[in-house]
């Protein structure tokens, strides 16, 4: 074998190995695999491919237990994104929805604007690298306490980054969630979701095929930004966090837009064999994954890689995470045609290597071998751990509660940035671009029309981290169940899910126990509700100085409306009856009321009966013609849901009960619906026939909010609700 070490390589020391996120036994395994010490570049390649972010070494043993198939699933986990069938398009061809959610947590904490922006760019590339034109984006954001000095800076930077990238690229942002909790003080979460449409017979995959096929570099030039980003994303934070700033990528949405158009044009030409986004670990990960999935080796010549900086080393080029780049295996006879397309869009196009029959990842620079590794060992044979875990102990009983005035409880909720009106955030995002958004953010699930058809897709993102911490199994179930309810509440049939599993250090048995419990709950719910997981991401080591985040397994879900006539998108009308579908027992454990009014996080998470969830969701969809408006009941229970529904319509609301447990309890499998008298009568008859619990709880109308014997003017509560978020982050 040709000598791989260069005169400028640093010595491989224990400190250098540790700095690359590798344990001593992992390094020993590397030496055993290649039969020698690695070069500096080879160490970087192994570090990138064997870290948590790329290898899923602590989680894949449990990810395999999730349901990932179904008649609607065209492609499950393992590709850039998941693919589901949504039926015929306007020309009679089958259409596919391609979607995924992925984290950009660590970069967004270090540099919020660019971290969040490149998170959006990366998830969009995951979608269009499979041949889909993006039609929607969402984001799920978790920040520290609003009183923490860094929180306002992070909120502003993340929102600006998401808005600037998505708006310039031209994709509507139709939903998501924003939460605040002190557990995120040192580690915010930015989970980005994107979805796109393609013909079901024209999906592009990443597996290379054919020996001697040209490997082509596409898009923007390679720089030093993001070097080591994947390794940084797989480590805890400490006092040296500012030193990690150079590992954050820099995005250019206008280049990404051109890359989208060039890729789709090239795909339509028939010249593409396989294609892969250069995301985490950049050129390294994209080349290795393409080769490994195709059972081939890859030879790369780095002198041919377009660079925007001079003197870049092989190590820097292989680990750069510069944005807006793709790697493709091309039909050789179509090179001139492909090159012309990318030159037309003013993007780089360079033949940088070829596929080879041997199981080798061969990297050349300046006629020197910089790396020569068995390619399969980097990807499919990366370490896999069955980490020890301890189950989360049962939650203690809920202590006695003081007497609570219902209006005081409602004020506490709507004055909190967790439940206040979030227009400050989503008004920075363009939700109307492309002209197909049917339901704007801020109203539950977002809805986007399938252009040229009467179909529409509904999108939602959900999790309640307090529940997951108290009871990972029920919390995991509840995240899926709430996503199911949000889709049903707009009349959509739930199709499938993507997960973004955000946890602390998996080497701590209690954290691993949270992960295992949540996975079990998610799997049970996805199976029972027919919402298989078709894509996703795991983000571990979300800790700072040993303090973990709340376990936050975000569920992104999609649903199908066969016709826009099926959409439940109205508002309550004056005189409408307020009805609750489902049983109310008054569960206050881990509730929003306790957290916001009393500062207490106590008790167990609410139990989730999955059969009941499905039956009640199906009932609502089957009887959608009998309701003016619908929403699921979750955080804040009936009182918060009724206020939000009424306030959005400019109406007051009267709820008959003054009991805190009834008004603010967070029992699951429940919906609030607004109906005329005749509709309400018919709906109650239908519920009786179906064996579904239903109860009248009040009326919509007037200019006040009345909760039992307590009331307040709607104008006062509305002013508080609509100003609280901006006040909380110091941007009133």
PDB file of N, CA, C and O in Angstrom, residues 36-96:
ATOM      1  N   UNK A  36      -2.570  -0.821  10.944  1.00  0.00           N
ATOM      2  CA  UNK A  36      -1.519   0.183  11.142  1.00  0.00           C
ATOM      3  C   UNK A  36      -2.155   1.392  11.819  1.00  0.00           C
ATOM      4  O   UNK A  36      -3.375   1.446  11.991  1.00  0.00           O
ATOM      5  N   UNK A  37      -1.322   2.356  12.185  1.00  0.00           N
ATOM      6  CA  UNK A  37      -1.873   3.613  12.670  1.00  0.00           C
ATOM      7  C   UNK A  37      -2.457   4.403  11.497  1.00  0.00           C
ATOM      8  O   UNK A  37      -1.888   4.411  10.400  1.00  0.00           O
ATOM      9  N   UNK A  38      -3.572   5.088  11.707  1.00  0.00           N
ATOM     10  CA  UNK A  38      -4.128   5.895  10.618  1.00  0.00           C
ATOM     11  C   UNK A  38      -3.336   7.176  10.413  1.00  0.00           C
ATOM     12  O   UNK A  38      -2.661   7.663  11.327  1.00  0.00           O
ATOM     13  N   UNK A  39      -3.425   7.715   9.212  1.00  0.00           N
ATOM     14  CA  UNK A  39      -2.915   9.067   8.982  1.00  0.00           C
ATOM     15  C   UNK A  39      -3.866  10.064   9.634  1.00  0.00           C
ATOM     16  O   UNK A  39      -4.968   9.715  10.080  1.00  0.00           O
ATOM     17  N   UNK A  40      -3.469  11.313   9.690  1.00  0.00           N
ATOM     18  CA  UNK A  40      -4.311  12.358  10.266  1.00  0.00           C
ATOM     19  C   UNK A  40      -5.636  12.456   9.511  1.00  0.00           C
ATOM     20  O   UNK A  40      -6.710  12.546  10.115  1.00  0.00           O
ATOM     21  N   UNK A  41      -5.576  12.403   8.195  1.00  0.00           N
ATOM     22  CA  UNK A  41      -6.803  12.457   7.391  1.00  0.00           C
ATOM     23  C   UNK A  41      -7.670  11.246   7.662  1.00  0.00           C
ATOM     24  O   UNK A  41      -8.896  11.356   7.812  1.00  0.00           O
ATOM     25  N   UNK A  42      -7.058  10.082   7.768  1.00  0.00           N
ATOM     26  CA  UNK A  42      -7.832   8.873   8.042  1.00  0.00           C
ATOM     27  C   UNK A  42      -8.467   8.921   9.427  1.00  0.00           C
ATOM     28  O   UNK A  42      -9.604   8.473   9.618  1.00  0.00           O
ATOM     29  N   UNK A  43      -7.748   9.485  10.393  1.00  0.00           N
ATOM     30  CA  UNK A  43      -8.326   9.639  11.725  1.00  0.00           C
ATOM     31  C   UNK A  43      -9.566  10.525  11.657  1.00  0.00           C
ATOM     32  O   UNK A  43     -10.598  10.226  12.275  1.00  0.00           O
ATOM     33  N   UNK A  44      -9.468  11.610  10.911  1.00  0.00           N
ATOM     34  CA  UNK A  44     -10.615  12.502  10.754  1.00  0.00           C
ATOM     35  C   UNK A  44     -11.787  11.814  10.082  1.00  0.00           C
ATOM     36  O   UNK A  44     -12.948  12.009  10.467  1.00  0.00           O
ATOM     37  N   UNK A  45     -11.525  10.980   9.093  1.00  0.00           N
ATOM     38  CA  UNK A  45     -12.584  10.259   8.391  1.00  0.00           C
ATOM     39  C   UNK A  45     -13.279   9.283   9.335  1.00  0.00           C
ATOM     40  O   UNK A  45     -14.512   9.226   9.397  1.00  0.00           O
ATOM     41  N   UNK A  46     -12.502   8.498  10.072  1.00  0.00           N
ATOM     42  CA  UNK A  46     -13.108   7.579  11.038  1.00  0.00           C
ATOM     43  C   UNK A  46     -13.894   8.347  12.100  1.00  0.00           C
ATOM     44  O   UNK A  46     -14.996   7.951  12.500  1.00  0.00           O
ATOM     45  N   UNK A  47     -13.328   9.452  12.577  1.00  0.00           N
ATOM     46  CA  UNK A  47     -14.008  10.256  13.585  1.00  0.00           C
ATOM     47  C   UNK A  47     -15.372  10.722  13.085  1.00  0.00           C
ATOM     48  O   UNK A  47     -16.374  10.659  13.805  1.00  0.00           O
ATOM     49  N   UNK A  48     -15.410  11.178  11.843  1.00  0.00           N
ATOM     50  CA  UNK A  48     -16.664  11.675  11.278  1.00  0.00           C
ATOM     51  C   UNK A  48     -17.683  10.562  11.105  1.00  0.00           C
ATOM     52  O   UNK A  48     -18.861  10.720  11.427  1.00  0.00           O
ATOM     53  N   UNK A  49     -17.232   9.417  10.606  1.00  0.00           N
ATOM     54  CA  UNK A  49     -18.166   8.339  10.289  1.00  0.00           C
ATOM     55  C   UNK A  49     -18.594   7.543  11.519  1.00  0.00           C
ATOM     56  O   UNK A  49     -19.662   6.929  11.513  1.00  0.00           O
ATOM     57  N   UNK A  50     -17.777   7.539  12.558  1.00  0.00           N
ATOM     58  CA  UNK A  50     -18.110   6.748  13.740  1.00  0.00           C
ATOM     59  C   UNK A  50     -18.700   7.580  14.874  1.00  0.00           C
ATOM     60  O   UNK A  50     -18.953   7.060  15.953  1.00  0.00           O
ATOM     61  N   UNK A  51     -18.930   8.875  14.669  1.00  0.00           N
ATOM     62  CA  UNK A  51     -19.550   9.634  15.752  1.00  0.00           C
ATOM     63  C   UNK A  51     -21.048   9.350  15.794  1.00  0.00           C
ATOM     64  O   UNK A  51     -21.620   8.754  14.881  1.00  0.00           O
ATOM     65  N   UNK A  52     -21.684   9.778  16.863  1.00  0.00           N
ATOM     66  CA  UNK A  52     -23.114   9.522  17.033  1.00  0.00           C
ATOM     67  C   UNK A  52     -23.937  10.106  15.892  1.00  0.00           C
ATOM     68  O   UNK A  52     -24.897   9.498  15.424  1.00  0.00           O
ATOM     69  N   UNK A  53     -23.575  11.301  15.448  1.00  0.00           N
ATOM     70  CA  UNK A  53     -24.385  12.013  14.464  1.00  0.00           C
ATOM     71  C   UNK A  53     -24.500  11.232  13.163  1.00  0.00           C
ATOM     72  O   UNK A  53     -25.542  11.263  12.503  1.00  0.00           O
ATOM     73  N   UNK A  54     -23.439  10.548  12.770  1.00  0.00           N
ATOM     74  CA  UNK A  54     -23.447   9.816  11.497  1.00  0.00           C
ATOM     75  C   UNK A  54     -23.706   8.324  11.664  1.00  0.00           C
ATOM     76  O   UNK A  54     -24.293   7.691  10.781  1.00  0.00           O
ATOM     77  N   UNK A  55     -23.253   7.721  12.764  1.00  0.00           N
ATOM     78  CA  UNK A  55     -23.308   6.263  12.880  1.00  0.00           C
ATOM     79  C   UNK A  55     -24.490   5.748  13.699  1.00  0.00           C
ATOM     80  O   UNK A  55     -24.828   4.569  13.611  1.00  0.00           O
ATOM     81  N   UNK A  56     -25.093   6.610  14.535  1.00  0.00           N
ATOM     82  CA  UNK A  56     -26.191   6.181  15.404  1.00  0.00           C
ATOM     83  C   UNK A  56     -25.774   4.995  16.284  1.00  0.00           C
ATOM     84  O   UNK A  56     -26.569   4.108  16.587  1.00  0.00           O
ATOM     85  N   UNK A  57     -24.535   5.018  16.732  1.00  0.00           N
ATOM     86  CA  UNK A  57     -23.991   3.834  17.400  1.00  0.00           C
ATOM     87  C   UNK A  57     -24.654   3.530  18.746  1.00  0.00           C
ATOM     88  O   UNK A  57     -24.652   2.389  19.190  1.00  0.00           O
ATOM     89  N   UNK A  58     -25.204   4.533  19.415  1.00  0.00           N
ATOM     90  CA  UNK A  58     -25.880   4.283  20.688  1.00  0.00           C
ATOM     91  C   UNK A  58     -27.375   4.050  20.526  1.00  0.00           C
ATOM     92  O   UNK A  58     -28.042   3.635  21.477  1.00  0.00           O
ATOM     93  N   UNK A  59     -27.911   4.338  19.341  1.00  0.00           N
ATOM     94  CA  UNK A  59     -29.369   4.329  19.190  1.00  0.00           C
ATOM     95  C   UNK A  59     -29.899   3.307  18.199  1.00  0.00           C
ATOM     96  O   UNK A  59     -31.064   2.922  18.285  1.00  0.00           O
ATOM     97  N   UNK A  60     -29.062   2.823  17.255  1.00  0.00           N
ATOM     98  CA  UNK A  60     -29.646   2.019  16.174  1.00  0.00           C
ATOM     99  C   UNK A  60     -30.186   0.685  16.659  1.00  0.00           C
ATOM    100  O   UNK A  60     -31.120   0.146  16.054  1.00  0.00           O
ATOM    101  N   UNK A  61     -29.643   0.177  17.779  1.00  0.00           N
ATOM    102  CA  UNK A  61     -30.181  -1.068  18.315  1.00  0.00           C
ATOM    103  C   UNK A  61     -31.663  -0.905  18.668  1.00  0.00           C
ATOM    104  O   UNK A  61     -32.464  -1.819  18.529  1.00  0.00           O
ATOM    105  N   UNK A  62     -32.051   0.302  19.120  1.00  0.00           N
ATOM    106  CA  UNK A  62     -33.445   0.563  19.482  1.00  0.00           C
ATOM    107  C   UNK A  62     -34.250   1.098  18.309  1.00  0.00           C
ATOM    108  O   UNK A  62     -35.462   0.845  18.224  1.00  0.00           O
ATOM    109  N   UNK A  63     -33.612   1.830  17.406  1.00  0.00           N
ATOM    110  CA  UNK A  63     -34.335   2.344  16.241  1.00  0.00           C
ATOM    111  C   UNK A  63     -34.904   1.208  15.395  1.00  0.00           C
ATOM    112  O   UNK A  63     -35.947   1.364  14.750  1.00  0.00           O
ATOM    113  N   UNK A  64     -34.224   0.066  15.404  1.00  0.00           N
ATOM    114  CA  UNK A  64     -34.709  -1.069  14.604  1.00  0.00           C
ATOM    115  C   UNK A  64     -36.046  -1.600  15.102  1.00  0.00           C
ATOM    116  O   UNK A  64     -36.722  -2.339  14.382  1.00  0.00           O
ATOM    117  N   UNK A  65     -36.439  -1.246  16.318  1.00  0.00           N
ATOM    118  CA  UNK A  65     -37.707  -1.741  16.856  1.00  0.00           C
ATOM    119  C   UNK A  65     -38.902  -0.920  16.392  1.00  0.00           C
ATOM    120  O   UNK A  65     -40.050  -1.326  16.620  1.00  0.00           O
ATOM    121  N   UNK A  66     -38.663   0.208  15.752  1.00  0.00           N
ATOM    122  CA  UNK A  66     -39.758   1.078  15.343  1.00  0.00           C
ATOM    123  C   UNK A  66     -40.457   0.530  14.095  1.00  0.00           C
ATOM    124  O   UNK A  66     -39.807  -0.028  13.205  1.00  0.00           O
ATOM    125  N   UNK A  67     -41.774   0.722  13.982  1.00  0.00           N
ATOM    126  CA  UNK A  67     -42.480   0.326  12.759  1.00  0.00           C
ATOM    127  C   UNK A  67     -42.137   1.276  11.619  1.00  0.00           C
ATOM    128  O   UNK A  67     -42.226   2.501  11.778  1.00  0.00           O
ATOM    129  N   UNK A  68     -41.726   0.728  10.482  1.00  0.00           N
ATOM    130  CA  UNK A  68     -41.254   1.576   9.384  1.00  0.00           C
ATOM    131  C   UNK A  68     -41.918   1.251   8.044  1.00  0.00           C
ATOM    132  O   UNK A  68     -41.533   1.818   7.026  1.00  0.00           O
ATOM    133  N   UNK A  69     -42.880   0.346   8.041  1.00  0.00           N
ATOM    134  CA  UNK A  69     -43.466  -0.074   6.766  1.00  0.00           C
ATOM    135  C   UNK A  69     -44.979   0.037   6.817  1.00  0.00           C
ATOM    136  O   UNK A  69     -45.583   0.188   7.880  1.00  0.00           O
ATOM    137  N   UNK A  70     -45.588  -0.073   5.657  1.00  0.00           N
ATOM    138  CA  UNK A  70     -47.033  -0.008   5.507  1.00  0.00           C
ATOM    139  C   UNK A  70     -47.360   0.157   4.044  1.00  0.00           C
ATOM    140  O   UNK A  70     -46.477   0.480   3.233  1.00  0.00           O
ATOM    141  N   UNK A  71     -48.597  -0.060   3.653  1.00  0.00           N
ATOM    142  CA  UNK A  71     -48.951   0.050   2.233  1.00  0.00           C
ATOM    143  C   UNK A  71     -48.708   1.429   1.649  1.00  0.00           C
ATOM    144  O   UNK A  71     -48.526   1.574   0.438  1.00  0.00           O
ATOM    145  N   UNK A  72     -48.687   2.458   2.515  1.00  0.00           N
ATOM    146  CA  UNK A  72     -48.449   3.814   2.037  1.00  0.00           C
ATOM    147  C   UNK A  72     -46.971   4.145   1.904  1.00  0.00           C
ATOM    148  O   UNK A  72     -46.618   5.171   1.319  1.00  0.00           O
ATOM    149  N   UNK A  73     -46.087   3.292   2.432  1.00  0.00           N
ATOM    150  CA  UNK A  73     -44.659   3.613   2.494  1.00  0.00           C
ATOM    151  C   UNK A  73     -43.950   3.126   1.230  1.00  0.00           C
ATOM    152  O   UNK A  73     -43.981   1.939   0.900  1.00  0.00           O
ATOM    153  N   UNK A  74     -43.297   4.052   0.537  1.00  0.00           N
ATOM    154  CA  UNK A  74     -42.468   3.717  -0.621  1.00  0.00           C
ATOM    155  C   UNK A  74     -41.022   3.512  -0.193  1.00  0.00           C
ATOM    156  O   UNK A  74     -40.342   2.606  -0.664  1.00  0.00           O
ATOM    157  N   UNK A  75     -40.550   4.335   0.728  1.00  0.00           N
ATOM    158  CA  UNK A  75     -39.177   4.218   1.221  1.00  0.00           C
ATOM    159  C   UNK A  75     -39.148   4.630   2.681  1.00  0.00           C
ATOM    160  O   UNK A  75     -39.587   5.729   3.026  1.00  0.00           O
ATOM    161  N   UNK A  76     -38.643   3.739   3.529  1.00  0.00           N
ATOM    162  CA  UNK A  76     -38.524   4.030   4.944  1.00  0.00           C
ATOM    163  C   UNK A  76     -37.150   4.553   5.297  1.00  0.00           C
ATOM    164  O   UNK A  76     -36.400   5.019   4.431  1.00  0.00           O
ATOM    165  N   UNK A  77     -36.764   4.475   6.573  1.00  0.00           N
ATOM    166  CA  UNK A  77     -35.484   5.026   7.018  1.00  0.00           C
ATOM    167  C   UNK A  77     -34.294   4.406   6.295  1.00  0.00           C
ATOM    168  O   UNK A  77     -34.331   3.251   5.876  1.00  0.00           O
ATOM    169  N   UNK A  78     -33.233   5.186   6.164  1.00  0.00           N
ATOM    170  CA  UNK A  78     -32.009   4.714   5.530  1.00  0.00           C
ATOM    171  C   UNK A  78     -31.603   5.532   4.330  1.00  0.00           C
ATOM    172  O   UNK A  78     -30.451   5.494   3.902  1.00  0.00           O
ATOM    173  N   UNK A  79     -32.547   6.280   3.772  1.00  0.00           N
ATOM    174  CA  UNK A  79     -32.237   7.197   2.679  1.00  0.00           C
ATOM    175  C   UNK A  79     -32.208   8.630   3.205  1.00  0.00           C
ATOM    176  O   UNK A  79     -32.349   8.866   4.413  1.00  0.00           O
ATOM    177  N   UNK A  80     -32.048   9.573   2.297  1.00  0.00           N
ATOM    178  CA  UNK A  80     -31.996  10.965   2.720  1.00  0.00           C
ATOM    179  C   UNK A  80     -33.285  11.399   3.413  1.00  0.00           C
ATOM    180  O   UNK A  80     -33.277  12.232   4.310  1.00  0.00           O
ATOM    181  N   UNK A  81     -34.419  10.855   2.977  1.00  0.00           N
ATOM    182  CA  UNK A  81     -35.712  11.189   3.560  1.00  0.00           C
ATOM    183  C   UNK A  81     -36.659  10.022   3.318  1.00  0.00           C
ATOM    184  O   UNK A  81     -36.360   9.116   2.528  1.00  0.00           O
ATOM    185  N   UNK A  82     -37.795  10.037   4.002  1.00  0.00           N
ATOM    186  CA  UNK A  82     -38.800   9.003   3.815  1.00  0.00           C
ATOM    187  C   UNK A  82     -39.754   9.371   2.695  1.00  0.00           C
ATOM    188  O   UNK A  82     -39.928  10.547   2.355  1.00  0.00           O
ATOM    189  N   UNK A  83     -40.414   8.355   2.137  1.00  0.00           N
ATOM    190  CA  UNK A  83     -41.294   8.564   0.985  1.00  0.00           C
ATOM    191  C   UNK A  83     -42.597   7.808   1.204  1.00  0.00           C
ATOM    192  O   UNK A  83     -42.586   6.610   1.506  1.00  0.00           O
ATOM    193  N   UNK A  84     -43.742   8.506   1.029  1.00  0.00           N
ATOM    194  CA  UNK A  84     -45.049   7.858   1.121  1.00  0.00           C
ATOM    195  C   UNK A  84     -45.880   8.185  -0.117  1.00  0.00           C
ATOM    196  O   UNK A  84     -45.741   9.250  -0.719  1.00  0.00           O
ATOM    197  N   UNK A  85     -46.743   7.252  -0.473  1.00  0.00           N
ATOM    198  CA  UNK A  85     -47.638   7.385  -1.624  1.00  0.00           C
ATOM    199  C   UNK A  85     -48.845   8.220  -1.222  1.00  0.00           C
ATOM    200  O   UNK A  85     -49.480   7.962  -0.197  1.00  0.00           O
ATOM    201  N   UNK A  86     -49.194   9.219  -2.033  1.00  0.00           N
ATOM    202  CA  UNK A  86     -50.383  10.029  -1.742  1.00  0.00           C
ATOM    203  C   UNK A  86     -51.412   9.949  -2.865  1.00  0.00           C
ATOM    204  O   UNK A  86     -52.320  10.780  -2.946  1.00  0.00           O
ATOM    205  N   UNK A  87     -51.281   8.955  -3.739  1.00  0.00           N
ATOM    206  CA  UNK A  87     -52.299   8.758  -4.767  1.00  0.00           C
ATOM    207  C   UNK A  87     -51.986   9.466  -6.071  1.00  0.00           C
ATOM    208  O   UNK A  87     -50.874   9.929  -6.309  1.00  0.00           O
ATOM    209  N   UNK A  88     -52.982   9.548  -6.936  1.00  0.00           N
ATOM    210  CA  UNK A  88     -52.783  10.073  -8.283  1.00  0.00           C
ATOM    211  C   UNK A  88     -52.647  11.586  -8.303  1.00  0.00           C
ATOM    212  O   UNK A  88     -53.298  12.297  -7.534  1.00  0.00           O
ATOM    213  N   UNK A  89     -51.797  12.053  -9.228  1.00  0.00           N
ATOM    214  CA  UNK A  89     -51.655  13.461  -9.487  1.00  0.00           C
ATOM    215  C   UNK A  89     -52.553  13.904 -10.618  1.00  0.00           C
ATOM    216  O   UNK A  89     -53.373  13.128 -11.124  1.00  0.00           O
ATOM    217  N   UNK A  90     -52.404  15.148 -11.082  1.00  0.00           N
ATOM    218  CA  UNK A  90     -53.300  15.672 -12.128  1.00  0.00           C
ATOM    219  C   UNK A  90     -53.182  14.944 -13.457  1.00  0.00           C
ATOM    220  O   UNK A  90     -54.121  14.951 -14.249  1.00  0.00           O
ATOM    221  N   UNK A  91     -52.027  14.306 -13.716  1.00  0.00           N
ATOM    222  CA  UNK A  91     -51.843  13.602 -14.977  1.00  0.00           C
ATOM    223  C   UNK A  91     -52.072  12.097 -14.845  1.00  0.00           C
ATOM    224  O   UNK A  91     -51.758  11.337 -15.753  1.00  0.00           O
ATOM    225  N   UNK A  92     -52.602  11.673 -13.706  1.00  0.00           N
ATOM    226  CA  UNK A  92     -52.874  10.260 -13.503  1.00  0.00           C
ATOM    227  C   UNK A  92     -51.710   9.464 -12.955  1.00  0.00           C
ATOM    228  O   UNK A  92     -51.858   8.288 -12.631  1.00  0.00           O
ATOM    229  N   UNK A  93     -50.521  10.086 -12.854  1.00  0.00           N
ATOM    230  CA  UNK A  93     -49.353   9.390 -12.306  1.00  0.00           C
ATOM    231  C   UNK A  93     -49.395   9.446 -10.781  1.00  0.00           C
ATOM    232  O   UNK A  93     -49.910  10.392 -10.189  1.00  0.00           O
ATOM    233  N   UNK A  94     -48.800   8.416 -10.161  1.00  0.00           N
ATOM    234  CA  UNK A  94     -48.773   8.373  -8.709  1.00  0.00           C
ATOM    235  C   UNK A  94     -47.844   9.459  -8.169  1.00  0.00           C
ATOM    236  O   UNK A  94     -46.759   9.694  -8.706  1.00  0.00           O
ATOM    237  N   UNK A  95     -48.278  10.100  -7.101  1.00  0.00           N
ATOM    238  CA  UNK A  95     -47.480  11.131  -6.457  1.00  0.00           C
ATOM    239  C   UNK A  95     -46.921  10.610  -5.140  1.00  0.00           C
ATOM    240  O   UNK A  95     -47.537   9.778  -4.469  1.00  0.00           O
ATOM    241  N   UNK A  96     -45.754  11.119  -4.782  1.00  0.00           N
ATOM    242  CA  UNK A  96     -45.114  10.740  -3.528  1.00  0.00           C
ATOM    243  C   UNK A  96     -44.791  11.993  -2.732  1.00  0.00           C
ATOM    244  O   UNK A  96     -44.392  13.019  -3.296  1.00  0.00           O
TER     245      UNK A  96
END
